[in-house]
PDB file of C-alpha atoms in Angstrom:
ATOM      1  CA  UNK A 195     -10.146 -28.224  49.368  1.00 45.00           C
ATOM      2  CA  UNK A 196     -11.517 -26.362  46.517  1.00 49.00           C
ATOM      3  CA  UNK A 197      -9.598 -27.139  42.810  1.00 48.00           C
ATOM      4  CA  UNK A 198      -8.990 -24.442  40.270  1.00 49.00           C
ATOM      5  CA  UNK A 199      -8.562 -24.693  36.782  1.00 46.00           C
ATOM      6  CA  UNK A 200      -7.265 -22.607  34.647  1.00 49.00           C
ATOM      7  CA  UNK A 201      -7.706 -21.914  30.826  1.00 45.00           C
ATOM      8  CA  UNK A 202      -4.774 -21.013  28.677  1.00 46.00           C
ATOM      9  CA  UNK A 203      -5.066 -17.783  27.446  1.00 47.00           C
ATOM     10  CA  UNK A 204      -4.953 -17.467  23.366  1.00 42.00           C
ATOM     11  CA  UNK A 205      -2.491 -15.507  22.188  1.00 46.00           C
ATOM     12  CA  UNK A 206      -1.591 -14.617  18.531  1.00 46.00           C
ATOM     13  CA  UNK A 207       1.359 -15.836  16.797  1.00 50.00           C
ATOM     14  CA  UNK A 208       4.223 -12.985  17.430  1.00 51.00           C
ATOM     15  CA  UNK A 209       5.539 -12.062  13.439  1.00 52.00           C
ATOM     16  CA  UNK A 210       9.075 -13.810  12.630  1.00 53.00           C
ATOM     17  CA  UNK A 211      11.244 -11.415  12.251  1.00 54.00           C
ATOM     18  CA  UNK A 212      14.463 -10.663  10.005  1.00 66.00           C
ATOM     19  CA  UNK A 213      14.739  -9.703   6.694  1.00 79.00           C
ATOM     20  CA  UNK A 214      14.978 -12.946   4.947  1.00 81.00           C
ATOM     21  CA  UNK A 215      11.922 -14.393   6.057  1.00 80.00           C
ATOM     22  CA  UNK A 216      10.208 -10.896   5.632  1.00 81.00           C
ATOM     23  CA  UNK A 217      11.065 -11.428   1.893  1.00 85.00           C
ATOM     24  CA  UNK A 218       9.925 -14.963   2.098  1.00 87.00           C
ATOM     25  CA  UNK A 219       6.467 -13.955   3.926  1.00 85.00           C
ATOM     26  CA  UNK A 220       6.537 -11.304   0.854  1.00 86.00           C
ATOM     27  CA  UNK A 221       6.565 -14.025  -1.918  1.00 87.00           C
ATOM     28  CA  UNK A 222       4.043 -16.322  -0.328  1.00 86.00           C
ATOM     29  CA  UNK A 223       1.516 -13.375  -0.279  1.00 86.00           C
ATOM     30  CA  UNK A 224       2.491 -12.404  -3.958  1.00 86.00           C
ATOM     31  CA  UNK A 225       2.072 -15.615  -5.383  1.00 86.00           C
ATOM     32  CA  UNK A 226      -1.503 -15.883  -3.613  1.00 85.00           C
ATOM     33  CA  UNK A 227      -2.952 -12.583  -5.016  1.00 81.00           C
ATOM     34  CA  UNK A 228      -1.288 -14.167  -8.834  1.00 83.00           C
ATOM     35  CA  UNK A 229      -2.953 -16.998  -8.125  1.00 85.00           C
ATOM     36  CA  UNK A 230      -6.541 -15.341  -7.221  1.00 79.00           C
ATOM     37  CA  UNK A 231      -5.757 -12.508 -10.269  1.00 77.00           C
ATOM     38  CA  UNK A 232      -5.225 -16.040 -12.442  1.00 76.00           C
ATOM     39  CA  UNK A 233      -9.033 -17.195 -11.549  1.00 77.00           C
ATOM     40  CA  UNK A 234     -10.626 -14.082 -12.639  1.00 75.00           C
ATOM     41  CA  UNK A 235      -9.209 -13.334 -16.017  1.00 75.00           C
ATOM     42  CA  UNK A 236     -11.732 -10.415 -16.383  1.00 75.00           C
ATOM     43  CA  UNK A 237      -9.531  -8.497 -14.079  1.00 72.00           C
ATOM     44  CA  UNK A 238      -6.793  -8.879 -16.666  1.00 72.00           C
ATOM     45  CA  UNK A 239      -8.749  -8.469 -19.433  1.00 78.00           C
ATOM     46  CA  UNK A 240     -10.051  -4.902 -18.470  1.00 75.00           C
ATOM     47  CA  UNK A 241      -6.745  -3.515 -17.416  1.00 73.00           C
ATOM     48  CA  UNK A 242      -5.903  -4.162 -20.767  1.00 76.00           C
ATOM     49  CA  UNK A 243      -8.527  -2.910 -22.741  1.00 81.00           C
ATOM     50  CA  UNK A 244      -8.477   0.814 -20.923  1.00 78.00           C
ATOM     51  CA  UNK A 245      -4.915   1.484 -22.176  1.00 79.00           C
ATOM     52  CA  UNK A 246      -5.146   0.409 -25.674  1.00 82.00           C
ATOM     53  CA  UNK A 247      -8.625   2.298 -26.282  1.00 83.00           C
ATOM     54  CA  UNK A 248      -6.386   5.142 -25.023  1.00 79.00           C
ATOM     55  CA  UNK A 249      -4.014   4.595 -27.616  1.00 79.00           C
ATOM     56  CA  UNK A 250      -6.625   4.233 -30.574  1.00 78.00           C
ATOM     57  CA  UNK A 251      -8.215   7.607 -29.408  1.00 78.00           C
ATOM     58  CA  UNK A 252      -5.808   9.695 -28.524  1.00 75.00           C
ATOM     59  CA  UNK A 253      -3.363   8.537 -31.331  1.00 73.00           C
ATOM     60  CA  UNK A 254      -6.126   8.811 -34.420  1.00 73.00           C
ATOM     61  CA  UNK A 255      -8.596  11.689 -32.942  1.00 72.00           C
ATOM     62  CA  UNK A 256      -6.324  13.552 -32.055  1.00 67.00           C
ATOM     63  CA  UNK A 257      -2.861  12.977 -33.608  1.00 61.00           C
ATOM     64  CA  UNK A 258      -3.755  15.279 -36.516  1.00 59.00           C
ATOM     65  CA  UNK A 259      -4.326  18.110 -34.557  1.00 62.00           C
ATOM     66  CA  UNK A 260      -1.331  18.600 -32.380  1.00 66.00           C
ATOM     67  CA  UNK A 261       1.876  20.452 -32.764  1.00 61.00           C
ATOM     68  CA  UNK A 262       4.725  18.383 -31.670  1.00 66.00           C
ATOM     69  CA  UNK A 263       8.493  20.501 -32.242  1.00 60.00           C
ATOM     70  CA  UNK A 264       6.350  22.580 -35.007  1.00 59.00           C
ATOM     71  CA  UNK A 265       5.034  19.783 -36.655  1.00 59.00           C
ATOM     72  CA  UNK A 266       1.435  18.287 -36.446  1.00 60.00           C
ATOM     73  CA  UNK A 267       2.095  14.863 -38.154  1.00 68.00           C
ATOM     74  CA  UNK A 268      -0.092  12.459 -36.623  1.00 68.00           C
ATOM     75  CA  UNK A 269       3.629   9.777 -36.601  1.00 73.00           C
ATOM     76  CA  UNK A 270       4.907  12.346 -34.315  1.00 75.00           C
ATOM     77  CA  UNK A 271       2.223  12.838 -31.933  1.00 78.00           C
ATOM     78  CA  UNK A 272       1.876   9.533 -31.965  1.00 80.00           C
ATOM     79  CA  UNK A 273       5.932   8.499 -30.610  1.00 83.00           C
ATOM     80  CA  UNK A 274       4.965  11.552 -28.604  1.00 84.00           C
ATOM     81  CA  UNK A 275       2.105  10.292 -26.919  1.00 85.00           C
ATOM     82  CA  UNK A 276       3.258   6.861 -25.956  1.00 88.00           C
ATOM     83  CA  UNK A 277       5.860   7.272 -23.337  1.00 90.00           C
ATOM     84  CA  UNK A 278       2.413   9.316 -21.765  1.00 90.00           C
ATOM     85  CA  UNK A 279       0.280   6.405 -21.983  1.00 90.00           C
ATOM     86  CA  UNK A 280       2.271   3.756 -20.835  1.00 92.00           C
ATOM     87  CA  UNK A 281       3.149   5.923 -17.568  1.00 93.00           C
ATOM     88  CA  UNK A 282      -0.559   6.320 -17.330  1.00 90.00           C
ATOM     89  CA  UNK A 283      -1.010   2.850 -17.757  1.00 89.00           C
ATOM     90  CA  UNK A 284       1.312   1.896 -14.849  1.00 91.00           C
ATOM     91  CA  UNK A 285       0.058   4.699 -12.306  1.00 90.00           C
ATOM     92  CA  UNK A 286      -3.790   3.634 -13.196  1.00 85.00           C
ATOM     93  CA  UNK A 287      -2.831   0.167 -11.917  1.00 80.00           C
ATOM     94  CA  UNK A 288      -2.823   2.136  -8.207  1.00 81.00           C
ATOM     95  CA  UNK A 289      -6.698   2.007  -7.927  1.00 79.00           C
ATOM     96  CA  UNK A 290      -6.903  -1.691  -8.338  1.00 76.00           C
ATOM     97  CA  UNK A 291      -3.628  -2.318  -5.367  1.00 78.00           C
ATOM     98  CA  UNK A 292      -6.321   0.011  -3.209  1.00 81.00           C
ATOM     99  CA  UNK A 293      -9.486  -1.955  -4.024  1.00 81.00           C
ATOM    100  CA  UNK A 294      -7.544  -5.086  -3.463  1.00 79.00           C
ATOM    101  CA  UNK A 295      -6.812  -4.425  -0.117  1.00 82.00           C
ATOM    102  CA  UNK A 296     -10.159  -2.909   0.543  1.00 82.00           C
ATOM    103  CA  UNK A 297     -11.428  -6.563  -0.275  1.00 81.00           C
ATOM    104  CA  UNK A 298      -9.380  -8.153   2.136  1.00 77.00           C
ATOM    105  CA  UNK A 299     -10.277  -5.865   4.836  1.00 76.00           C
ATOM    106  CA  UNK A 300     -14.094  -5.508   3.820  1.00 74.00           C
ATOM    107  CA  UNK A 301     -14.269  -9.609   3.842  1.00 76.00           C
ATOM    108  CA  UNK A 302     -11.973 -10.468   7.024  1.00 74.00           C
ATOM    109  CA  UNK A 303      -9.079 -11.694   5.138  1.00 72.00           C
ATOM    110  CA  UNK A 304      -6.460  -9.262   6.973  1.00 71.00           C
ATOM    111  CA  UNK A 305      -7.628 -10.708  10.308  1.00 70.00           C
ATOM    112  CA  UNK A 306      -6.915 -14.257   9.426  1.00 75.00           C
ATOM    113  CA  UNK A 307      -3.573 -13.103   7.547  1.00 75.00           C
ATOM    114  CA  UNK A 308      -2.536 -11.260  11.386  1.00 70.00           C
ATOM    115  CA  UNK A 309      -3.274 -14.470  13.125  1.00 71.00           C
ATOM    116  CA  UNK A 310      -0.384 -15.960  10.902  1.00 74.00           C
ATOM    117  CA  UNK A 311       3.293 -15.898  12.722  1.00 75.00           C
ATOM    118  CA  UNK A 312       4.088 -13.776   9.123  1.00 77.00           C
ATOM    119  CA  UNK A 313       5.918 -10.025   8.599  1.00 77.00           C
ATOM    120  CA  UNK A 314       3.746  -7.649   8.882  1.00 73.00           C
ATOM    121  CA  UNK A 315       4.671  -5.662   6.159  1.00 79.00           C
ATOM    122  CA  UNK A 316       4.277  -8.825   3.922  1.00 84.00           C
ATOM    123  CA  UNK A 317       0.457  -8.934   3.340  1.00 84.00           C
ATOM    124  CA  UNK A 318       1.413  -5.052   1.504  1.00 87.00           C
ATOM    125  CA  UNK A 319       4.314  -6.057   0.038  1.00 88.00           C
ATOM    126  CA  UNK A 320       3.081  -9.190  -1.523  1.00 87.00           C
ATOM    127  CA  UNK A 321      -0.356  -7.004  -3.080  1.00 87.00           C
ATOM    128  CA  UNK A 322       2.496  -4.324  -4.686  1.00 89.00           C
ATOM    129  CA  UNK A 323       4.494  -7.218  -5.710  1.00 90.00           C
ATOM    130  CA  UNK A 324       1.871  -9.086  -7.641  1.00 88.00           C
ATOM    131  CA  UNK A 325       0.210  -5.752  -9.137  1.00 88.00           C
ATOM    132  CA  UNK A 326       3.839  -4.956 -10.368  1.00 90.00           C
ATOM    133  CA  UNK A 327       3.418  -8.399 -12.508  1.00 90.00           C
ATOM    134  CA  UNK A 328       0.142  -7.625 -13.522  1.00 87.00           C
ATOM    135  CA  UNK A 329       1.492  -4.348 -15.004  1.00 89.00           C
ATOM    136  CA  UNK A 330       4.695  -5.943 -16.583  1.00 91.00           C
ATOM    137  CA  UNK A 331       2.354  -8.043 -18.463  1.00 89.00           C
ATOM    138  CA  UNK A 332       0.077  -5.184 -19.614  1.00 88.00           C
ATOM    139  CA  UNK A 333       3.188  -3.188 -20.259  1.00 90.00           C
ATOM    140  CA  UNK A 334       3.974  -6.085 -23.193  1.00 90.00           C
ATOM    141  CA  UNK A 335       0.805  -6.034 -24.509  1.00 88.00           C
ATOM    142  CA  UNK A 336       0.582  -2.100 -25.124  1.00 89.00           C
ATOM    143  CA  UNK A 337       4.311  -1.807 -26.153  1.00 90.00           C
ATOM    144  CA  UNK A 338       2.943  -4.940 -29.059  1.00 89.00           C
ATOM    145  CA  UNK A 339      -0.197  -2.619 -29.730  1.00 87.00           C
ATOM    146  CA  UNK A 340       2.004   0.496 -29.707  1.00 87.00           C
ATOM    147  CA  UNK A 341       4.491  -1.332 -32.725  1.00 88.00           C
ATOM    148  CA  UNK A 342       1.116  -2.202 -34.303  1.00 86.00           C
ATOM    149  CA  UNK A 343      -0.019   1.730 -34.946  1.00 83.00           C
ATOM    150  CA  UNK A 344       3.910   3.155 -35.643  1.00 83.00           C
ATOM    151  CA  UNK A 345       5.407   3.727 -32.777  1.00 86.00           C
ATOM    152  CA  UNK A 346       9.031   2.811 -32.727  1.00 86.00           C
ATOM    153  CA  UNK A 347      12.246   3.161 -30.549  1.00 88.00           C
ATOM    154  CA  UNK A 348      14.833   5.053 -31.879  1.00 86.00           C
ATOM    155  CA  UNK A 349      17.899   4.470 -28.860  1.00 86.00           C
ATOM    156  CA  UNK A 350      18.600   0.606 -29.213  1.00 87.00           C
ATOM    157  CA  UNK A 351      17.359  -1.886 -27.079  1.00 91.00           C
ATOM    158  CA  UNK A 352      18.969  -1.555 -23.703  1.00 93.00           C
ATOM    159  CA  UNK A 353      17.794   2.041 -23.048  1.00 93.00           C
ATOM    160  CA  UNK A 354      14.804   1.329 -24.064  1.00 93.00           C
ATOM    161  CA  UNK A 355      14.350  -1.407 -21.584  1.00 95.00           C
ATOM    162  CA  UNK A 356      15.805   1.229 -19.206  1.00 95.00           C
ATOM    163  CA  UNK A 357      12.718   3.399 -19.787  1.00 94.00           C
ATOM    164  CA  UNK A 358      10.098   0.127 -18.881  1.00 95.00           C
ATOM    165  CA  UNK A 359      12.079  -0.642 -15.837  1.00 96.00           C
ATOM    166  CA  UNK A 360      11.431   3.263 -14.752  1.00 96.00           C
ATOM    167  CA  UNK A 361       8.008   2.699 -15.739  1.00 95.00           C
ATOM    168  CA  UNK A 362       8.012  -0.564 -13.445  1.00 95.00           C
ATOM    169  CA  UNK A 363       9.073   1.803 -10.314  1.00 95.00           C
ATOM    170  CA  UNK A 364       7.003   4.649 -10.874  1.00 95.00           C
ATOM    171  CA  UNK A 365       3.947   2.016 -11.350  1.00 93.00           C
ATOM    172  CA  UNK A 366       5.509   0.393  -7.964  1.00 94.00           C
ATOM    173  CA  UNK A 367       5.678   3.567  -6.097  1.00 94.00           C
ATOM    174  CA  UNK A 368       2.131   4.524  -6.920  1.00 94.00           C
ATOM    175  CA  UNK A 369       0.655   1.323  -6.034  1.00 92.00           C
ATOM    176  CA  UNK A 370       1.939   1.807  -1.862  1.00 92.00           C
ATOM    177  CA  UNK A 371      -0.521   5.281  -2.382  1.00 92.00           C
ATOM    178  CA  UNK A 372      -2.963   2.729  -3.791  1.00 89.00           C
ATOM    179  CA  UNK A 373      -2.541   0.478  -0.791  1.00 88.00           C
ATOM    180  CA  UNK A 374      -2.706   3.548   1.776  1.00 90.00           C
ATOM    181  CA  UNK A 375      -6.233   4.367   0.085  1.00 89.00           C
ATOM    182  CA  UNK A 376      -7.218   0.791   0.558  1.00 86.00           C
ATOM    183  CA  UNK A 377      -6.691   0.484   4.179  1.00 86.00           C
ATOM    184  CA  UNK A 378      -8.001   3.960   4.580  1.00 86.00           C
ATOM    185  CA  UNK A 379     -11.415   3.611   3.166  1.00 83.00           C
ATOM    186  CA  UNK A 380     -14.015   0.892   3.793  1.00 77.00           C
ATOM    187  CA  UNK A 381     -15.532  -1.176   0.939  1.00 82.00           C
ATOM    188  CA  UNK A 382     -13.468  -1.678  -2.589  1.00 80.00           C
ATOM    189  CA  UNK A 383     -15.979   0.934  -4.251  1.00 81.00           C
ATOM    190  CA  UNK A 384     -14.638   4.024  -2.533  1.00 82.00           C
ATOM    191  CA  UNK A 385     -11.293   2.819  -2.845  1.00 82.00           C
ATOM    192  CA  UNK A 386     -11.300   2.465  -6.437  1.00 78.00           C
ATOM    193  CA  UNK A 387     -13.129   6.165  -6.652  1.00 80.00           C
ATOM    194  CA  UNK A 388     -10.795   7.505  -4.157  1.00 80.00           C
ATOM    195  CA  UNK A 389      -7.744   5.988  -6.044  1.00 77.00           C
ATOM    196  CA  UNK A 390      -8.096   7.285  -9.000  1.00 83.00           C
ATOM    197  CA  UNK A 391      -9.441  11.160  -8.282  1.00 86.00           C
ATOM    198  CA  UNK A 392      -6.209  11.993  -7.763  1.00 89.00           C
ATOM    199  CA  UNK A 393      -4.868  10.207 -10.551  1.00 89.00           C
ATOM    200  CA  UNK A 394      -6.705  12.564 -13.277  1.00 88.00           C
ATOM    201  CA  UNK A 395      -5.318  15.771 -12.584  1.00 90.00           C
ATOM    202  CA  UNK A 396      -1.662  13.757 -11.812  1.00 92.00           C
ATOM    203  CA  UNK A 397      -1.803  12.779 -15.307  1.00 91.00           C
ATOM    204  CA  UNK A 398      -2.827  15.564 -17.241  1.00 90.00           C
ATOM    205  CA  UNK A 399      -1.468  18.008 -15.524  1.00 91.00           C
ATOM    206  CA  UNK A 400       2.353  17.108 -16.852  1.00 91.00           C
ATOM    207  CA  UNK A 401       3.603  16.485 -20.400  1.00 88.00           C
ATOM    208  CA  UNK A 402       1.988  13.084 -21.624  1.00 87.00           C
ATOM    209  CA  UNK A 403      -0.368  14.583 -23.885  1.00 85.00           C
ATOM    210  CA  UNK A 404       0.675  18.470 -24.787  1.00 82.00           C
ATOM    211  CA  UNK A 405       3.893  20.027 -24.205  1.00 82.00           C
ATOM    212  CA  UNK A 406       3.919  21.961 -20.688  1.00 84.00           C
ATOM    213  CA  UNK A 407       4.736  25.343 -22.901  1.00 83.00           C
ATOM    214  CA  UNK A 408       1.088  25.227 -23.851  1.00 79.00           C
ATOM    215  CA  UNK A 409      -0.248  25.410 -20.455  1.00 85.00           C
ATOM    216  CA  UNK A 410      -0.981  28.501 -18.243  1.00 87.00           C
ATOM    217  CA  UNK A 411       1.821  29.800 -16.984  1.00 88.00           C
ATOM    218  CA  UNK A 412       1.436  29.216 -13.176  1.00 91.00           C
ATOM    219  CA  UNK A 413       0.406  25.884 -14.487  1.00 91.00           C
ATOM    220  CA  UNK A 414       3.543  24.985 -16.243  1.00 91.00           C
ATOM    221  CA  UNK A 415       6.026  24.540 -12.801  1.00 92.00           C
ATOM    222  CA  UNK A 416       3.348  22.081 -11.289  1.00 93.00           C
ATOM    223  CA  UNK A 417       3.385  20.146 -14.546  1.00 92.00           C
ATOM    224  CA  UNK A 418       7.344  20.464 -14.810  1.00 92.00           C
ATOM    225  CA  UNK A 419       7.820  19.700 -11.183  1.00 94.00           C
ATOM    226  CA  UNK A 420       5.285  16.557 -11.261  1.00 94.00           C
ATOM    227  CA  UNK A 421       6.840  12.730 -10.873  1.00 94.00           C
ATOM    228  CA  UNK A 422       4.542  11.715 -13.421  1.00 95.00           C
ATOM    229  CA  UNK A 423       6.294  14.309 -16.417  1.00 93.00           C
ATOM    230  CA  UNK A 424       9.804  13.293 -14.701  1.00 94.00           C
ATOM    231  CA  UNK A 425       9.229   9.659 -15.874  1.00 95.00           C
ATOM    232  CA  UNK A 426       7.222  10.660 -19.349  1.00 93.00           C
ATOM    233  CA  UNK A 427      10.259  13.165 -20.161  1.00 93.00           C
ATOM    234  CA  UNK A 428      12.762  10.333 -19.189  1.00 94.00           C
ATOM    235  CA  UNK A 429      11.146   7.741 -21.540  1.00 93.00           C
ATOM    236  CA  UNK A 430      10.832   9.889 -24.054  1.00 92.00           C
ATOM    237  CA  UNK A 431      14.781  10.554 -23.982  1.00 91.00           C
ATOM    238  CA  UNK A 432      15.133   6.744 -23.792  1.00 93.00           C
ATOM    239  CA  UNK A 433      13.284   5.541 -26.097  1.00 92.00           C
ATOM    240  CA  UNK A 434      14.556   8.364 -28.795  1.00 88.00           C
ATOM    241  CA  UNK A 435      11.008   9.500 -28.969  1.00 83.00           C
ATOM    242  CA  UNK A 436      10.100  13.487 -30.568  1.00 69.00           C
ATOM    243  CA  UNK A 437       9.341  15.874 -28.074  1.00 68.00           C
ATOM    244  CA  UNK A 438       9.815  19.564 -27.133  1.00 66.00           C
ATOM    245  CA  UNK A 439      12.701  21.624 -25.666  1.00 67.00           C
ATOM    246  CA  UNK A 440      12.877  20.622 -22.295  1.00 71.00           C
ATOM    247  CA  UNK A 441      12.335  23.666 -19.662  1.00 79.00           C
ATOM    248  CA  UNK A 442      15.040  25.175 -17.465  1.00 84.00           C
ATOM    249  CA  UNK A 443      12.990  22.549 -14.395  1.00 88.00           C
ATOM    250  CA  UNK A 444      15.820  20.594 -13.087  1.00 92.00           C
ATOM    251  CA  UNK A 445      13.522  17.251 -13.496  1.00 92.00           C
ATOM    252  CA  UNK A 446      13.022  18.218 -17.343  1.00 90.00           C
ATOM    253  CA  UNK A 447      16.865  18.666 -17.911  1.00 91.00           C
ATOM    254  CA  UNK A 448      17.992  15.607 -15.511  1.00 92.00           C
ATOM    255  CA  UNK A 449      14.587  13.432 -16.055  1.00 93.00           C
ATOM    256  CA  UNK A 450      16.392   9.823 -15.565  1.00 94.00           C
ATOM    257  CA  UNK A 451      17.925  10.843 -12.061  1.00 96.00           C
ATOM    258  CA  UNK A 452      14.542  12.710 -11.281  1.00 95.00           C
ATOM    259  CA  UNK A 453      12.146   9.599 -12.113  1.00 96.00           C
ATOM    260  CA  UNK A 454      14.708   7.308 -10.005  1.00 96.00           C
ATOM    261  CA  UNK A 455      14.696  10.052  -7.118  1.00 97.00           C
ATOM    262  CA  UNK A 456      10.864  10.346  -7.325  1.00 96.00           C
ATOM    263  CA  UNK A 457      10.149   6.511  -6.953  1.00 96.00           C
ATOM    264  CA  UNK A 458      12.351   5.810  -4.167  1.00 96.00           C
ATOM    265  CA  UNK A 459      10.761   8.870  -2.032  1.00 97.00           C
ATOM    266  CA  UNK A 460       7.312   7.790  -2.714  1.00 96.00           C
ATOM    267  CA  UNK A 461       8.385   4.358  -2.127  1.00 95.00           C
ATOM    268  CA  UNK A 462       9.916   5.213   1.374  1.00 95.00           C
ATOM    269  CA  UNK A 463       7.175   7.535   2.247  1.00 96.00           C
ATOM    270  CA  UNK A 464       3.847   6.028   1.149  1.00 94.00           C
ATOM    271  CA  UNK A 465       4.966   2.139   2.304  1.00 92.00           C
ATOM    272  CA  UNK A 466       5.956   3.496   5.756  1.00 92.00           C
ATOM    273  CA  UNK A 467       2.442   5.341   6.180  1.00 93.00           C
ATOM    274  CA  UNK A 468       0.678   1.985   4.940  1.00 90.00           C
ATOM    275  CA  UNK A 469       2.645  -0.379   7.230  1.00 88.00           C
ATOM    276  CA  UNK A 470       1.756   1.667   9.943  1.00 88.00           C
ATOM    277  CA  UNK A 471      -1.854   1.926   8.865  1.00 86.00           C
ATOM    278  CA  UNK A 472      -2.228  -1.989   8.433  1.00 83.00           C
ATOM    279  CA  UNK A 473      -0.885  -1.709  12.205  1.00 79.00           C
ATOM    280  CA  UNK A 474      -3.414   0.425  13.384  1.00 77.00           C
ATOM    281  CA  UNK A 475      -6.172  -0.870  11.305  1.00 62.00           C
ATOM    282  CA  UNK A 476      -5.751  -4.576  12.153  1.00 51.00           C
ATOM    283  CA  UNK A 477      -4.949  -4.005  15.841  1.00 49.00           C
TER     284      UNK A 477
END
């Protein structure tokens, strides 16, 4: 008589499902990447000073020497330029979402987070979630620095909190491409580098910092046709800001709609890609 034993085989927890607890598994991963961004206050610290140096440069080295609707006061350029650089604030925030999750991956945390009976789309969504705080708060503190060196808003409150909360998405939206990068690359270096080569020519190709009518002319659709110039141009309506006659583009004469429509399709496009790259990555 010969007695056989047998060993129970491990197998990971299967992911709860359901939409609920998908938004639950969402919030417990947001408030954990608040909580680390709370213990390293450097992190903060830099986002913010990158923006407002922008602001001091752009708005006193140059602001003098750009024509704005014929005029090259350095109060225009500067209620000009500021619907530019807090859209470049928000879509800069994408390299740190990629580097994020190129930490977790580089150090093992992913692994541990799939052995969890969690959503799998949660460990993303709570990263985007948490760098959408980080940005609100950066937001306030370059809107306070913005009041401090003349700009103002010239459409009453409510729109202009309108133009933030398109900000908000845009930032959002950009921060799934971010998360894409981060899975796709393998140490937190190349993912910040990676995250934000794409970001330059994004940025300054559109209308944050010179009209689009001073551009090359086969240069001047691309910048019209960009998401980034939908949300600048819709901001700058909002907030009752100077600008230039918009273009015949559809985006530049429906910018609002086009900055909602823009978000939403990156939103649907880039988190589906990174779900399904956490899948394969992690599997």
């Amino acid at each position: 008589m010969t007695l056989t034993s047998t060993t129970p085989e491990l197998v990971a927890p299967r992911p709860r499902g359901g939409i609920v607890q998908g938004i639950n598994d969402s919030l417990v991963m947001a408030k954990r990447n608040l909580i680390r961004m709370s213990r390293i206050p450097e992190m903060v610290i830099f986002g913010l000073i990158q923006p407002i140096m922008f602001v001091v440069l752009f708005s006193y080295v140059f602001g003098g020497s750009m024509m704005i609707g014929g005029s090259t006061s350095a109060a225009d350029y500067r209620n000009f330029l500021m619907a530019g650089i807090f859209a470049q604030t928000v879509t800069f925030a994408t390299a740190g979402a990629g580097a994020g999750i190129a930490d977790d991956m580089h150090k093992g945390l992913i692994d541990r987070f799939r052995s969890l009976p969690m959503a799998r789309g949660a460990v993303l969504t709570g990263r985007t979630l948490a760098d959408l705080v980080q940005t609100a708060l950066t937001m306030v503190v370059l809107a306070i620095v913005a009041l401090l060196v003349g700009w103002r808003i010239h459409e009453g409150v409510p729109k202009a909190l309108a133009g933030f909360l398109l900000l908000l998405l845009l930032g959002y939206a950009f921060s799934w491409i971010g998360a894409l990068i981060g899975l796709s690359v393998r140490t937190p270096e190349a993912a910040t580098s990676g995250g934000l080569i794409w970001l330059f020519p994004v940025t300054f190709i559109s209308n944050a910092f010179v009209p689009t009518e001073n551009m090359a002319s086969w240069l001047q659709p691309i910048a019209e046709w960009n998401p980034f110039s939908a949300t600048v141009q819709a901001c700058r309506e909002l907030f009752g800001n100077p600008g230039v006659s918009p273009s015949d583009a559809w985006p530049m004469q429906h910018p609002v709609w086009a900055s909602l429509l823009w978000s939403v399709v990156i939103i649907v496009v880039f988190r589906t890609l990174a779900v399904r790259k956490y899948r394969s990555a992690t599997a």
